[in-house]
Tab-separated table of C-alpha atoms in Angstrom:
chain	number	residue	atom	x	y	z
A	201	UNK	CA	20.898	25.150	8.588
A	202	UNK	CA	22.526	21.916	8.750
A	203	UNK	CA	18.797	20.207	9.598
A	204	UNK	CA	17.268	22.161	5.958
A	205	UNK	CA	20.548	21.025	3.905
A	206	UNK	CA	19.639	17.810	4.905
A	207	UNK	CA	15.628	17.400	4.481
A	208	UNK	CA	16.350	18.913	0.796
A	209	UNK	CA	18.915	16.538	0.175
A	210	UNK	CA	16.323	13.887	0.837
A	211	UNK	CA	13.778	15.551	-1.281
A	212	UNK	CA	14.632	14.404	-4.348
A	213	UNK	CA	14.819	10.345	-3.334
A	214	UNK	CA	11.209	10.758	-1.506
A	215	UNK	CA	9.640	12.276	-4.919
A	216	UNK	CA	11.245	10.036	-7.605
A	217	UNK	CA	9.217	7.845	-9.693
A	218	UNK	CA	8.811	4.131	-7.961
A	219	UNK	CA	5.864	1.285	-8.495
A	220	UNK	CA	6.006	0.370	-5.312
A	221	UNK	CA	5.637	-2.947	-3.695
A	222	UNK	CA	2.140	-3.404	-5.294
A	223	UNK	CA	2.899	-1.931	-8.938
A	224	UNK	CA	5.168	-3.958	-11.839
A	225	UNK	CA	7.526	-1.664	-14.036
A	226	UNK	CA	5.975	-2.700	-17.660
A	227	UNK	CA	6.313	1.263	-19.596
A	228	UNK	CA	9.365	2.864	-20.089
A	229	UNK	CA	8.627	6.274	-22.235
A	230	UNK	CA	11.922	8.851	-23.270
A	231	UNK	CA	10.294	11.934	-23.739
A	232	UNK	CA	11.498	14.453	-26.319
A	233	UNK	CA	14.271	16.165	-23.618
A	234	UNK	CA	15.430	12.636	-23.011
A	235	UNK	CA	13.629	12.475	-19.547
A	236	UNK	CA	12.332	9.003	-18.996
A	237	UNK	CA	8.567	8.184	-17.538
A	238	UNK	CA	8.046	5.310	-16.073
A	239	UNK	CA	4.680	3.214	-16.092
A	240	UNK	CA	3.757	0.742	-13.365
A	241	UNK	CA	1.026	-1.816	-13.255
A	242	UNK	CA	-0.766	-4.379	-10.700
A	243	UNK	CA	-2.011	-7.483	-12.979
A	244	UNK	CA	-4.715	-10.088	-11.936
A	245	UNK	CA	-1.231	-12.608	-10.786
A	246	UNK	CA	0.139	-9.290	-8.404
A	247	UNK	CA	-0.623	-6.551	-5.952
A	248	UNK	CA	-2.240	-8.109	-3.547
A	249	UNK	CA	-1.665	-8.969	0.052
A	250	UNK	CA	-2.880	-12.681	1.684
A	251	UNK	CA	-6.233	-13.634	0.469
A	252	UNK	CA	-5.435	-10.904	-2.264
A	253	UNK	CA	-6.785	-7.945	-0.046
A	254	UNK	CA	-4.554	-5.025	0.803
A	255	UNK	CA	-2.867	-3.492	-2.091
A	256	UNK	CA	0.042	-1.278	-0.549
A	257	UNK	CA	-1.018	2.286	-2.940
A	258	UNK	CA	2.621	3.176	-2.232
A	259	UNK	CA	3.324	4.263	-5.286
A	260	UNK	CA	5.361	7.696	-6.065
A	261	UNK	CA	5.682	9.940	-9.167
A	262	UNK	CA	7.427	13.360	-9.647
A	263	UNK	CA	5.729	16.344	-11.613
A	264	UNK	CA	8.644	17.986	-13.378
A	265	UNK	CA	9.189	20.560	-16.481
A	266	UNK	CA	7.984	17.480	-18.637
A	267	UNK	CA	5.000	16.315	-16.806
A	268	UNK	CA	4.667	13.332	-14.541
A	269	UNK	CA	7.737	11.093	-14.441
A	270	UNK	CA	5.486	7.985	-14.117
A	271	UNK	CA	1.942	6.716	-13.731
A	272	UNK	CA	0.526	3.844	-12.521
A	273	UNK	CA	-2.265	2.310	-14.908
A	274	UNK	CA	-6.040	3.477	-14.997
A	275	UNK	CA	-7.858	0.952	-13.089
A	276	UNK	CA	-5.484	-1.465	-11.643
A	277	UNK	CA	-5.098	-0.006	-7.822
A	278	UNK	CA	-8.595	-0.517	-7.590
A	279	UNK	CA	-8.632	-4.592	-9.037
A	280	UNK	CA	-10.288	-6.589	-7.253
A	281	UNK	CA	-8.536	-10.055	-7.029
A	282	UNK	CA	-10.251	-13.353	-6.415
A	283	UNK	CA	-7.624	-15.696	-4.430
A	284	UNK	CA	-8.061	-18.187	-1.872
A	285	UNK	CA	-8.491	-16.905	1.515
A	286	UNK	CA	-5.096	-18.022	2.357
A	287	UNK	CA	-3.674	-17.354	-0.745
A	288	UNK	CA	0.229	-16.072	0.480
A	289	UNK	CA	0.979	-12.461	-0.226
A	290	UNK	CA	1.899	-11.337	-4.082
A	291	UNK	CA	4.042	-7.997	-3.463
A	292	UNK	CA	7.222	-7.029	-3.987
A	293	UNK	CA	9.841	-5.900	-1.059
A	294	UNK	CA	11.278	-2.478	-2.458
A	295	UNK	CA	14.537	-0.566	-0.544
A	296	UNK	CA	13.717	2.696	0.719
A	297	UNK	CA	16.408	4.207	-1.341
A	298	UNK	CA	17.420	4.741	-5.061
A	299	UNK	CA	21.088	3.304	-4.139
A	300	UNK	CA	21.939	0.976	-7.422
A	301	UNK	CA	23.157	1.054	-10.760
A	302	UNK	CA	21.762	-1.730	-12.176
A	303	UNK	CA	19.392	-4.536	-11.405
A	304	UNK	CA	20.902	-7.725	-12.355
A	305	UNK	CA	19.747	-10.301	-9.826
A	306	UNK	CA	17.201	-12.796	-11.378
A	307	UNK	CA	14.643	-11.842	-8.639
A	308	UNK	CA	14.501	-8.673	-9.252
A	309	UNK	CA	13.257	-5.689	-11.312
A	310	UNK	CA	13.105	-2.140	-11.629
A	311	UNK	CA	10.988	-0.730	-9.182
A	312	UNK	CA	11.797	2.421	-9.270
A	313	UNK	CA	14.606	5.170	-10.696
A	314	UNK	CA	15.928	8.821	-9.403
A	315	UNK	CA	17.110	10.967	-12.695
A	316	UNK	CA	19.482	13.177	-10.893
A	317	UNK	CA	20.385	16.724	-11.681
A	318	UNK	CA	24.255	15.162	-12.512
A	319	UNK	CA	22.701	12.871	-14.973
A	320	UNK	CA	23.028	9.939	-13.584
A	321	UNK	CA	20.200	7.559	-13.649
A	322	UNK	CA	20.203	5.736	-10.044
A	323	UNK	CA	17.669	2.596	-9.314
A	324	UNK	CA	15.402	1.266	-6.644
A	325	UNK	CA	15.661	-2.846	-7.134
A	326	UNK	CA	12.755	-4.449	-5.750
A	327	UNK	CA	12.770	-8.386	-5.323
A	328	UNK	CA	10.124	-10.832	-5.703
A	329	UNK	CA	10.342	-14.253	-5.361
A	330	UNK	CA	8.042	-14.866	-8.497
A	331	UNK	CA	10.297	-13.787	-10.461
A	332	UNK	CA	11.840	-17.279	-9.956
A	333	UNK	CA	10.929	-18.584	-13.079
A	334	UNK	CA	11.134	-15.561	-15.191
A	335	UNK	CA	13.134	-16.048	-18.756
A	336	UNK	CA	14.224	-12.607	-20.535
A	337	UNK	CA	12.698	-11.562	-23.659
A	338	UNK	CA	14.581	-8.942	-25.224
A	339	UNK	CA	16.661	-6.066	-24.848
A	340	UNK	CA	15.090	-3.114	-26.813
A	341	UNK	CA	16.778	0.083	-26.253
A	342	UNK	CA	14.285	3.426	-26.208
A	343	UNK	CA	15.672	6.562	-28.037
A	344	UNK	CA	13.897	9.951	-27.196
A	345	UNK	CA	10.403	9.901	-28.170
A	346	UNK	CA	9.912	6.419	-28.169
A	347	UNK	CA	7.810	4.162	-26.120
A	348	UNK	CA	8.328	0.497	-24.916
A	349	UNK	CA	5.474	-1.250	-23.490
A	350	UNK	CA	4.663	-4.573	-22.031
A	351	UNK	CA	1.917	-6.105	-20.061
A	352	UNK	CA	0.088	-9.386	-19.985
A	353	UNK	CA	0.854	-12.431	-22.478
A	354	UNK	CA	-2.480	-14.266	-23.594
A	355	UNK	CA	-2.175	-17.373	-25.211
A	356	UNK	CA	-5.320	-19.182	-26.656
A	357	UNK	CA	-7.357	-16.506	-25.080
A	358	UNK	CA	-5.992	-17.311	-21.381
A	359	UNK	CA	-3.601	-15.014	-19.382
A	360	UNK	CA	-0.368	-16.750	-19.155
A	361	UNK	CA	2.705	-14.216	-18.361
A	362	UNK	CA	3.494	-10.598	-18.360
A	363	UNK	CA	6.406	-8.699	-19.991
A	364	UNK	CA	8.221	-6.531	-17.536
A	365	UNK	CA	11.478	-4.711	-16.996
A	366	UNK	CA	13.840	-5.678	-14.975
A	367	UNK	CA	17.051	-3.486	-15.486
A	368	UNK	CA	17.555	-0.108	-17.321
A	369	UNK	CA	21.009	0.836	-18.530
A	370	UNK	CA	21.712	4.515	-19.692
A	371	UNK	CA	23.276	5.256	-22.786
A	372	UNK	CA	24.572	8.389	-23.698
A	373	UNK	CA	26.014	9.072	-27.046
A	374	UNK	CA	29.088	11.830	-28.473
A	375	UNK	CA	26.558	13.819	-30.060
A	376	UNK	CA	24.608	14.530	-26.725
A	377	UNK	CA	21.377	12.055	-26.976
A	378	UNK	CA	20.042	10.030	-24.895
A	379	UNK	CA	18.629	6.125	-25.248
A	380	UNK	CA	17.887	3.365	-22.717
A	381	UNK	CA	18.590	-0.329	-23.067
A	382	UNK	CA	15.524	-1.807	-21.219
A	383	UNK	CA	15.941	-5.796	-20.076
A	384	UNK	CA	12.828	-7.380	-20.340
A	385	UNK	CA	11.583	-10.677	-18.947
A	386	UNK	CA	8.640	-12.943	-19.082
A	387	UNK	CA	7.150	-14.149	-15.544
A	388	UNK	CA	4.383	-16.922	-14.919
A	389	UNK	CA	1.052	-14.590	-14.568
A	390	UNK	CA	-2.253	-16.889	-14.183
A	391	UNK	CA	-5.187	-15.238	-12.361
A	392	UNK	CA	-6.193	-17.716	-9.034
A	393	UNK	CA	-9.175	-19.361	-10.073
A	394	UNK	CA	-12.567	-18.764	-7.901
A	395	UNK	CA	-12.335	-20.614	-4.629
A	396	UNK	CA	-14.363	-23.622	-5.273
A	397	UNK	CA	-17.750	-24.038	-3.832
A	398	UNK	CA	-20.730	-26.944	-2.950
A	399	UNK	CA	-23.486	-26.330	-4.436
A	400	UNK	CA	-25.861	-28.924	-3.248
A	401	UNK	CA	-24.752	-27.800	0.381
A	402	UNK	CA	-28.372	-26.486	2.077
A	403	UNK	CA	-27.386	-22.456	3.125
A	404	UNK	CA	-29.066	-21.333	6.579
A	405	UNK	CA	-31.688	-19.891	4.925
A	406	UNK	CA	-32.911	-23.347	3.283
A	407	UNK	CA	-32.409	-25.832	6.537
A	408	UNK	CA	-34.697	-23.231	8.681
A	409	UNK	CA	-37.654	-23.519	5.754
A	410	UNK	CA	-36.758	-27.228	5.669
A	411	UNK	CA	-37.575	-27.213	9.742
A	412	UNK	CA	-40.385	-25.060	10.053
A	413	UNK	CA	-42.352	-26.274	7.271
């Protein structure tokens, strides 16, 4: 008995909604009962492992009485990434747990939350080191049935940053509802450019029809 108390205990924190260490929180949806959904997202700049190969798919939503409490977007776990070969990894290190109220350091953001039946709203705070140069944006706060989205910054065209959220505060008013204040910040987000190549360097192919002509 004691072995079941404690596998359903542990339920709950292996089934809550989390990006992963290849995804970027940049959706934060309150639906109408005041649940939150949270939407995750791998951009050109992140996901990848060295080389940009590798993506971690570790990403983990819960189906409850509302649906899905978080998605990751159509079409990014399968991006492919042009990097150098030796490009160094671009993934975030996430806890195993949901163990924090807030995520205030500046390298980190919020990978992940647990909604608990008490109605608490408990955090996974993932860090990532390019988050080192990140400046915050805003502070919008979601009320039920509202939306806030990020995502990539273009300027002149070009891909430049992308909005994302890196703490989520819980407010609950006297009349009963439910809003969250979202902090949102800005990181550096430029796609690797194609590794460079010669072109007037002869392939195989071309030296052996050179010789053998």
């Amino acid at each position: 008995m004691l072995l079941l108390a404690v596998v359903l205990a542990a339920v709950p924190y292996s089934l809550a909604a989390t990006c992963g260490g290849s995804g970027i929180p940049f959706r934060f949806e309150v639906l109408p009962s005041g649940a939150p959904v949270l939407g995750c997202a791998a951009p050109a700049c992140f996901g990848g492992s060295e080389g940009g190969n590798g993506a971690l798919h570790d990403s983990n939503f819960q189906l409850t009485s509302d649906g899905d409490d978080g998605f990751f977007r159509e079409g990014d776990a399968q991006r492919s990434r042009v990097r150098y070969h030796s490009a160094p990894a671009q993934q975030a290190q996430c806890p195993s747990g949901f163990d924090s109220q807030s995520c205030t350091n500046d390298r980190t953001w919020v990978g992940g939350f647990l909604a608990s039946p008490d109605g608490s709203l408990r955090l996974q705070c993932c860090a990532y080191d390019g988050l080192r140069f990140a400046e915050e944006v805003g502070r919008p706060i979601v009320h039920s049935g509202e939306v806030y989205s990020g995502g990539e910054v273009l300027r002149d065209g070009r891909q430049t940053g992308f909005d994302l959220i890196s703490n989520v505060k819980k407010i609950e008013a006297s009349d009963g509802s439910v809003a969250y204040e979202l902090t949102v910040v800005r990181m550096n987000c430029l796609p690797d450019p194609a590794e460079p190549t010669n072109d007037g360097e002869l392939s195989t192919r071309t030296l052996s029809a050179v010789n053998f002509r």
